mmCIF file of C-alpha atoms in Angstrom:
data_model
loop_
_atom_site.group_PDB
_atom_site.id
_atom_site.type_symbol
_atom_site.label_atom_id
_atom_site.label_comp_id
_atom_site.label_asym_id
_atom_site.label_seq_id
_atom_site.Cartn_x
_atom_site.Cartn_y
_atom_site.Cartn_z
ATOM 1 C CA MET A 1 0.150 -0.046 -0.076
ATOM 2 C CA LYS A 2 0.972 3.595 -0.617
ATOM 3 C CA LYS A 3 1.147 5.025 2.754
ATOM 4 C CA VAL A 4 -0.791 8.199 3.686
ATOM 5 C CA LEU A 5 1.583 11.240 4.276
ATOM 6 C CA GLY A 6 -0.646 14.111 4.702
ATOM 7 C CA ARG A 7 -4.281 15.040 4.984
ATOM 8 C CA TYR A 8 -5.238 18.446 3.520
ATOM 9 C CA GLY A 9 -8.471 20.503 3.441
ATOM 10 C CA ASN A 10 -9.931 23.992 3.577
ATOM 11 C CA GLU A 11 -12.902 25.292 5.386
ATOM 12 C CA ARG A 12 -12.217 29.032 4.227
ATOM 13 C CA GLY A 13 -13.139 29.543 0.738
ATOM 14 C CA HIS A 14 -12.897 32.438 -1.573
ATOM 15 C CA TRP A 15 -14.672 33.682 -4.810
ATOM 16 C CA VAL A 16 -12.904 33.548 -8.268
ATOM 17 C CA GLY A 17 -14.960 36.294 -10.061
ATOM 18 C CA ASP A 18 -18.612 36.038 -9.192
ATOM 19 C CA GLY A 19 -19.212 32.506 -10.446
ATOM 20 C CA PHE A 20 -16.856 30.311 -8.609
ATOM 21 C CA PRO A 21 -16.921 29.847 -4.799
ATOM 22 C CA VAL A 22 -13.488 27.987 -4.484
ATOM 23 C CA ARG A 23 -11.819 26.239 -1.749
ATOM 24 C CA SER A 24 -8.130 25.248 -2.588
ATOM 25 C CA LEU A 25 -7.564 21.672 -1.327
ATOM 26 C CA PHE A 26 -3.809 21.636 -1.890
ATOM 27 C CA SER A 27 -1.573 24.053 -3.536
ATOM 28 C CA TYR A 28 2.201 23.872 -4.442
ATOM 29 C CA ASN A 29 2.639 27.197 -2.490
ATOM 30 C CA ALA A 30 2.322 24.841 0.814
ATOM 31 C CA VAL A 31 3.214 21.384 -0.337
ATOM 32 C CA GLY A 32 5.635 22.240 -3.239
ATOM 33 C CA LYS A 33 7.405 19.205 -4.801
ATOM 34 C CA GLN A 34 5.392 16.874 -2.685
ATOM 35 C CA VAL A 35 2.446 16.962 -4.946
ATOM 36 C CA SER A 36 4.391 17.201 -8.416
ATOM 37 C CA PRO A 37 3.447 17.003 -11.159
ATOM 38 C CA PHE A 38 0.132 18.659 -9.802
ATOM 39 C CA LEU A 39 0.110 22.357 -8.561
ATOM 40 C CA LEU A 40 -3.046 22.875 -7.019
ATOM 41 C CA LEU A 41 -6.693 21.786 -6.815
ATOM 42 C CA ASP A 42 -9.589 24.200 -6.455
ATOM 43 C CA TYR A 43 -12.981 22.723 -5.711
ATOM 44 C CA ALA A 44 -15.979 25.113 -6.557
ATOM 45 C CA GLY A 45 -19.149 24.430 -4.831
ATOM 46 C CA PRO A 46 -21.306 23.045 -4.123
ATOM 47 C CA TYR A 47 -23.412 26.098 -4.247
ATOM 48 C CA ASN A 48 -26.712 26.999 -5.385
ATOM 49 C CA PHE A 49 -27.074 29.933 -7.613
ATOM 50 C CA GLU A 50 -30.270 32.101 -8.174
ATOM 51 C CA PRO A 51 -31.379 32.628 -11.620
ATOM 52 C CA THR A 52 -29.995 35.787 -13.318
ATOM 53 C CA THR A 53 -29.622 37.789 -16.600
ATOM 54 C CA GLU A 54 -26.187 38.689 -15.691
ATOM 55 C CA ARG A 55 -22.976 36.918 -16.759
ATOM 56 C CA ARG A 56 -21.486 35.007 -13.700
ATOM 57 C CA GLY A 57 -17.711 33.890 -13.978
ATOM 58 C CA VAL A 58 -14.218 35.324 -14.265
ATOM 59 C CA GLY A 59 -13.258 37.587 -17.331
ATOM 60 C CA GLN A 60 -10.136 37.422 -19.241
ATOM 61 C CA HIS A 61 -6.877 36.484 -17.796
ATOM 62 C CA PRO A 62 -3.507 34.894 -18.585
ATOM 63 C CA HIS A 63 -1.683 31.678 -17.928
ATOM 64 C CA ARG A 64 1.765 30.362 -18.843
ATOM 65 C CA GLY A 65 3.713 27.174 -17.938
ATOM 66 C CA PHE A 66 1.100 24.628 -16.998
ATOM 67 C CA GLU A 67 -2.401 23.152 -17.877
ATOM 68 C CA THR A 68 -5.699 23.478 -16.361
ATOM 69 C CA VAL A 69 -8.194 20.629 -16.019
ATOM 70 C CA THR A 70 -11.903 21.555 -15.432
ATOM 71 C CA ILE A 71 -14.145 18.938 -14.244
ATOM 72 C CA VAL A 72 -17.839 19.881 -14.033
ATOM 73 C CA TYR A 73 -20.130 17.907 -11.636
ATOM 74 C CA ASP A 74 -23.271 20.276 -11.567
ATOM 75 C CA GLY A 75 -24.098 23.231 -13.831
ATOM 76 C CA GLU A 76 -22.510 24.454 -16.975
ATOM 77 C CA VAL A 77 -19.431 26.482 -17.550
ATOM 78 C CA GLU A 78 -18.442 28.227 -20.884
ATOM 79 C CA HIS A 79 -14.893 28.738 -21.909
ATOM 80 C CA ARG A 80 -13.094 30.941 -24.540
ATOM 81 C CA ASP A 81 -9.393 31.525 -25.183
ATOM 82 C CA SER A 82 -6.977 33.168 -27.393
ATOM 83 C CA THR A 83 -6.496 29.969 -29.594
ATOM 84 C CA GLY A 84 -9.891 30.528 -30.878
ATOM 85 C CA GLN A 85 -11.030 27.552 -28.883
ATOM 86 C CA GLY A 86 -14.001 27.192 -26.488
ATOM 87 C CA GLY A 87 -17.304 25.655 -25.713
ATOM 88 C CA ILE A 88 -19.817 24.850 -23.179
ATOM 89 C CA ILE A 89 -19.558 21.646 -20.682
ATOM 90 C CA GLY A 90 -21.895 20.140 -18.385
ATOM 91 C CA PRO A 91 -22.060 17.316 -15.845
ATOM 92 C CA GLY A 92 -19.578 14.684 -16.638
ATOM 93 C CA ASP A 93 -17.512 16.741 -19.231
ATOM 94 C CA VAL A 94 -13.950 17.912 -18.966
ATOM 95 C CA GLN A 95 -12.099 20.784 -20.330
ATOM 96 C CA TRP A 96 -8.201 20.375 -20.535
ATOM 97 C CA MET A 97 -6.413 23.583 -21.362
ATOM 98 C CA THR A 98 -2.778 23.702 -22.075
ATOM 99 C CA ALA A 99 -1.350 27.222 -21.393
ATOM 100 C CA GLY A 100 2.172 26.450 -22.553
ATOM 101 C CA GLY A 101 3.767 29.390 -23.634
ATOM 102 C CA GLY A 102 0.939 31.733 -22.947
ATOM 103 C CA ILE A 103 -2.792 31.980 -23.165
ATOM 104 C CA LEU A 104 -5.705 34.349 -22.365
ATOM 105 C CA HIS A 105 -9.093 32.672 -21.309
ATOM 106 C CA GLU A 106 -12.236 33.420 -19.717
ATOM 107 C CA GLU A 107 -14.815 31.198 -17.894
ATOM 108 C CA PHE A 108 -18.264 31.858 -17.161
ATOM 109 C CA HIS A 109 -21.563 30.197 -16.463
ATOM 110 C CA SER A 110 -23.603 29.193 -19.883
ATOM 111 C CA PRO A 111 -26.288 31.478 -20.604
ATOM 112 C CA ALA A 112 -28.762 28.736 -20.055
ATOM 113 C CA PHE A 113 -27.467 27.859 -16.651
ATOM 114 C CA SER A 114 -27.476 31.447 -15.691
ATOM 115 C CA ARG A 115 -31.037 31.974 -16.645
ATOM 116 C CA THR A 116 -32.214 28.842 -14.884
ATOM 117 C CA GLY A 117 -29.842 28.932 -11.699
ATOM 118 C CA GLY A 118 -29.440 25.869 -9.632
ATOM 119 C CA PRO A 119 -26.907 23.555 -8.086
ATOM 120 C CA PHE A 120 -23.138 24.331 -9.182
ATOM 121 C CA ARG A 121 -20.081 21.997 -8.478
ATOM 122 C CA MET A 122 -16.747 21.761 -10.304
ATOM 123 C CA VAL A 123 -13.275 21.023 -9.877
ATOM 124 C CA GLN A 124 -10.173 22.757 -11.478
ATOM 125 C CA LEU A 125 -6.817 21.008 -11.157
ATOM 126 C CA TRP A 126 -3.461 22.492 -12.260
ATOM 127 C CA VAL A 127 -0.998 20.213 -13.819
ATOM 128 C CA ASN A 128 2.581 21.319 -14.140
ATOM 129 C CA LEU A 129 4.568 21.021 -17.381
ATOM 130 C CA PRO A 130 8.190 20.092 -17.570
ATOM 131 C CA ALA A 131 10.715 22.836 -18.651
ATOM 132 C CA LYS A 132 11.152 21.527 -22.073
ATOM 133 C CA ASP A 133 7.542 21.896 -22.464
ATOM 134 C CA LYS A 134 6.593 25.204 -20.560
ATOM 135 C CA MET A 135 6.584 27.305 -23.862
ATOM 136 C CA THR A 136 4.716 24.703 -25.828
ATOM 137 C CA ARG A 137 1.938 25.947 -28.198
ATOM 138 C CA PRO A 138 -0.959 26.717 -26.395
ATOM 139 C CA GLY A 139 -3.986 24.028 -26.760
ATOM 140 C CA TYR A 140 -7.317 22.995 -25.690
ATOM 141 C CA GLN A 141 -8.920 19.502 -25.386
ATOM 142 C CA SER A 142 -12.883 19.472 -25.023
ATOM 143 C CA ILE A 143 -13.635 15.963 -23.517
ATOM 144 C CA LEU A 144 -17.332 15.181 -23.231
ATOM 145 C CA ASN A 145 -18.808 12.732 -20.830
ATOM 146 C CA ALA A 146 -19.675 10.411 -23.686
ATOM 147 C CA ASP A 147 -15.825 10.165 -24.627
ATOM 148 C CA ILE A 148 -14.724 9.067 -21.207
ATOM 149 C CA PRO A 149 -14.715 5.324 -20.479
ATOM 150 C CA SER A 150 -16.088 3.937 -17.415
ATOM 151 C CA VAL A 151 -14.732 0.946 -15.495
ATOM 152 C CA ALA A 152 -16.849 -1.091 -13.186
ATOM 153 C CA LEU A 153 -15.051 -1.724 -9.996
ATOM 154 C CA PRO A 154 -15.141 -5.279 -8.401
ATOM 155 C CA ASP A 155 -17.758 -6.645 -6.169
ATOM 156 C CA ASN A 156 -20.223 -3.895 -7.158
ATOM 157 C CA ALA A 157 -17.960 -1.343 -5.361
ATOM 158 C CA GLY A 158 -18.648 1.428 -7.884
ATOM 159 C CA THR A 159 -17.228 2.942 -10.986
ATOM 160 C CA ALA A 160 -14.276 4.729 -12.157
ATOM 161 C CA ARG A 161 -14.289 7.191 -15.211
ATOM 162 C CA ILE A 162 -10.941 7.426 -16.876
ATOM 163 C CA ILE A 163 -10.243 11.076 -17.914
ATOM 164 C CA ALA A 164 -6.532 10.466 -18.219
ATOM 165 C CA GLY A 165 -4.095 7.442 -17.940
ATOM 166 C CA ALA A 166 -5.690 4.038 -18.019
ATOM 167 C CA MET A 167 -7.092 1.388 -15.692
ATOM 168 C CA ASP A 168 -7.714 -2.259 -16.500
ATOM 169 C CA GLY A 169 -7.086 -1.758 -20.307
ATOM 170 C CA SER A 170 -9.400 1.174 -20.412
ATOM 171 C CA LYS A 171 -7.563 4.271 -21.571
ATOM 172 C CA GLY A 172 -8.724 8.058 -21.000
ATOM 173 C CA PRO A 173 -9.049 10.417 -23.967
ATOM 174 C CA ALA A 174 -6.944 13.236 -22.550
ATOM 175 C CA THR A 175 -3.389 13.686 -23.959
ATOM 176 C CA THR A 176 -0.802 14.519 -21.473
ATOM 177 C CA PHE A 177 2.764 15.643 -21.674
ATOM 178 C CA THR A 178 3.951 13.377 -18.520
ATOM 179 C CA PRO A 179 2.608 10.168 -17.255
ATOM 180 C CA ILE A 180 -0.663 10.944 -15.195
ATOM 181 C CA ASN A 181 -3.771 9.279 -14.185
ATOM 182 C CA VAL A 182 -6.914 11.420 -13.418
ATOM 183 C CA TRP A 183 -9.787 9.014 -12.416
ATOM 184 C CA ASP A 184 -13.326 10.200 -11.359
ATOM 185 C CA VAL A 185 -14.388 7.505 -8.948
ATOM 186 C CA ARG A 186 -17.986 6.804 -7.428
ATOM 187 C CA LEU A 187 -18.025 4.461 -4.585
ATOM 188 C CA ASN A 188 -21.257 2.861 -3.292
ATOM 189 C CA ARG A 189 -22.048 3.205 0.403
ATOM 190 C CA ASP A 190 -20.324 0.247 2.437
ATOM 191 C CA ALA A 191 -18.239 -0.745 -0.777
ATOM 192 C CA GLU A 192 -14.467 -1.765 -0.251
ATOM 193 C CA THR A 193 -12.152 -1.724 -2.918
ATOM 194 C CA THR A 194 -8.374 -1.869 -3.653
ATOM 195 C CA LEU A 195 -7.058 0.448 -6.799
ATOM 196 C CA ASP A 196 -3.564 -0.468 -8.255
ATOM 197 C CA LEU A 197 -1.537 2.645 -8.588
ATOM 198 C CA PRO A 198 1.828 3.152 -10.302
ATOM 199 C CA GLU A 199 4.891 2.658 -8.162
ATOM 200 C CA GLY A 200 6.985 5.834 -7.973
ATOM 201 C CA HIS A 201 4.163 8.133 -8.787
ATOM 202 C CA THR A 202 2.838 10.834 -6.793
ATOM 203 C CA ALA A 203 -0.653 9.877 -5.663
ATOM 204 C CA ILE A 204 -3.545 11.888 -4.158
ATOM 205 C CA VAL A 205 -7.018 10.911 -3.111
ATOM 206 C CA VAL A 206 -9.490 13.781 -3.174
ATOM 207 C CA VAL A 207 -12.662 13.180 -1.606
ATOM 208 C CA LEU A 208 -15.576 15.316 -3.074
ATOM 209 C CA SER A 209 -18.502 14.177 -1.273
ATOM 210 C CA GLY A 210 -19.225 11.175 1.094
ATOM 211 C CA HIS A 211 -16.844 9.697 3.541
ATOM 212 C CA VAL A 212 -14.344 6.981 2.929
ATOM 213 C CA THR A 213 -11.581 5.327 5.184
ATOM 214 C CA VAL A 214 -8.116 4.931 3.365
ATOM 215 C CA ASN A 215 -5.754 1.903 4.101
ATOM 216 C CA GLY A 216 -8.023 0.826 6.857
ATOM 217 C CA ASP A 217 -7.297 3.714 9.290
ATOM 218 C CA GLN A 218 -7.292 6.966 7.845
ATOM 219 C CA PRO A 219 -10.704 8.733 7.377
ATOM 220 C CA ALA A 220 -11.449 11.501 4.985
ATOM 221 C CA GLY A 221 -14.692 13.349 4.359
ATOM 222 C CA ALA A 222 -15.822 15.890 1.792
ATOM 223 C CA ALA A 223 -13.462 18.403 0.550
ATOM 224 C CA GLU A 224 -10.520 16.670 1.982
ATOM 225 C CA ALA A 225 -7.254 15.349 0.047
ATOM 226 C CA LEU A 226 -4.898 12.781 1.007
ATOM 227 C CA LEU A 227 -1.329 12.777 -0.190
ATOM 228 C CA LEU A 228 0.062 8.982 -0.651
ATOM 229 C CA ASP A 229 3.760 8.110 -0.654
ATOM 230 C CA ARG A 230 5.316 7.449 -4.085
ATOM 231 C CA GLN A 231 6.452 4.058 -2.585
ATOM 232 C CA GLY A 232 3.912 1.171 -2.910
ATOM 233 C CA ASP A 233 1.644 0.214 -5.743
ATOM 234 C CA SER A 234 -1.970 0.241 -4.253
ATOM 235 C CA VAL A 235 -4.516 2.053 -2.130
ATOM 236 C CA SER A 236 -7.446 0.450 -0.197
ATOM 237 C CA LEU A 237 -10.664 2.432 0.285
ATOM 238 C CA SER A 238 -13.902 1.639 2.082
ATOM 239 C CA ALA A 239 -16.947 4.049 1.867
ATOM 240 C CA ASP A 240 -19.153 4.825 4.853
ATOM 241 C CA ALA A 241 -21.506 6.566 2.374
ATOM 242 C CA ASP A 242 -22.035 7.027 -1.419
ATOM 243 C CA SER A 243 -18.798 8.912 -2.077
ATOM 244 C CA THR A 244 -17.267 10.724 -5.175
ATOM 245 C CA LEU A 245 -13.492 10.658 -5.364
ATOM 246 C CA LEU A 246 -10.956 11.956 -7.607
ATOM 247 C CA ILE A 247 -7.635 9.636 -7.780
ATOM 248 C CA LEU A 248 -4.694 11.303 -9.288
ATOM 249 C CA THR A 249 -1.368 9.957 -9.803
ATOM 250 C CA GLY A 250 1.577 11.417 -11.790
ATOM 251 C CA GLU A 251 5.244 11.119 -12.424
ATOM 252 C CA PRO A 252 7.025 13.717 -10.337
ATOM 253 C CA ILE A 253 8.776 16.455 -12.393
ATOM 254 C CA ASP A 254 12.125 16.965 -10.467
ATOM 255 C CA GLU A 255 12.515 20.634 -11.363
ATOM 256 C CA PRO A 256 12.505 23.823 -9.544
ATOM 257 C CA ILE A 257 9.035 25.627 -9.138
ATOM 258 C CA VAL A 258 8.586 29.287 -9.270
ATOM 259 C CA GLY A 259 5.050 30.562 -9.541
ATOM 260 C CA TYR A 260 3.415 34.062 -9.551
ATOM 261 C CA GLY A 261 -0.346 34.367 -9.819
ATOM 262 C CA PRO A 262 -1.265 32.747 -13.220
ATOM 263 C CA PHE A 263 2.281 31.961 -14.270
ATOM 264 C CA VAL A 264 4.231 28.894 -13.057
ATOM 265 C CA MET A 265 7.791 28.530 -14.385
ATOM 266 C CA ASN A 266 11.277 27.433 -13.237
ATOM 267 C CA SER A 267 12.969 30.564 -12.432
ATOM 268 C CA GLU A 268 12.196 34.207 -11.396
ATOM 269 C CA ASP A 269 13.614 35.458 -14.612
ATOM 270 C CA GLU A 270 11.084 33.380 -16.472
ATOM 271 C CA ILE A 271 8.326 34.773 -14.356
ATOM 272 C CA ARG A 272 9.391 38.264 -15.228
ATOM 273 C CA THR A 273 9.535 37.462 -18.747
ATOM 274 C CA ALA A 274 6.059 36.131 -18.622
ATOM 275 C CA ILE A 275 4.859 39.331 -17.098
ATOM 276 C CA THR A 276 6.749 41.386 -19.706
ATOM 277 C CA ASP A 277 5.213 39.326 -22.525
ATOM 278 C CA PHE A 278 1.640 39.528 -21.105
ATOM 279 C CA ASN A 279 1.864 43.328 -20.822
ATOM 280 C CA SER A 280 3.239 43.721 -24.200
ATOM 281 C CA GLY A 281 0.176 41.719 -25.722
ATOM 282 C CA ARG A 282 2.284 38.539 -26.858
ATOM 283 C CA PHE A 283 -0.379 36.429 -25.363
ATOM 284 C CA GLY A 284 -2.794 37.199 -28.314
ATOM 285 C CA ASP A 285 -6.447 38.141 -27.835
ATOM 286 C CA ILE A 286 -9.717 36.348 -27.315
ATOM 287 C CA PRO A 287 -11.911 36.510 -30.472
ATOM 288 C CA ALA A 288 -15.137 38.474 -30.158
ATOM 289 C CA ALA A 289 -18.176 36.187 -29.455
ATOM 290 C CA ALA A 290 -20.194 35.131 -32.570
#
């Protein structure tokens, strides 16, 4: 088993724009290389929005040096960026954006969801890029629920949707720069299961809802993340209630991490360059909405 090294959570949330009530469950600012290749995970919601005719969300802003992975559980999110890509994703869908050498994007609730209101819940994960790929061409992957394979866990324990990486011969649709797994796992109440995880990978169990016990003795409830040791090749989970988890594993990137707001690079000089490039308009423009 991969031993539990730490338990992280955050009762104090903050708003990103006016559309995303966020709790950061882990961040490289606090745990640094321990969570590499992952940088942070923001859990937005659960929250119930009233209907409105206004746009809710966060307007145009830049990124450089990493990728953002947005997974929607409730509600709808509309994305547009300076590569000309964009779209609307709803429950079960994923947006995988590669900021690379520099991108501008915006994220709002979809017009339809704004009009109706209702429950909203999503996750945004930041995935680091190795130095050789930090200035890669920006890109965008729209991954719909129908494109994500689902694996039935033994003994009717639940299911795992394979967004990235692989499980039991099922491969996720996301293209990644380094070896990682992103599994959206649903466990049934009173279920017990053991998941095989890669030896040497950083591994994180994120509990979004419900309550589980990890490796027989470590409890974790909603909005908590457990960091596991890189040694070992499995984790056992028992669910005390119907539970939704994200299982993250990744090959560590053994390089310096220097971040400043929306930029994550390898040195302070690269951060200064990113700021200069952004201020000089080198990140492009978001095309006007049709």
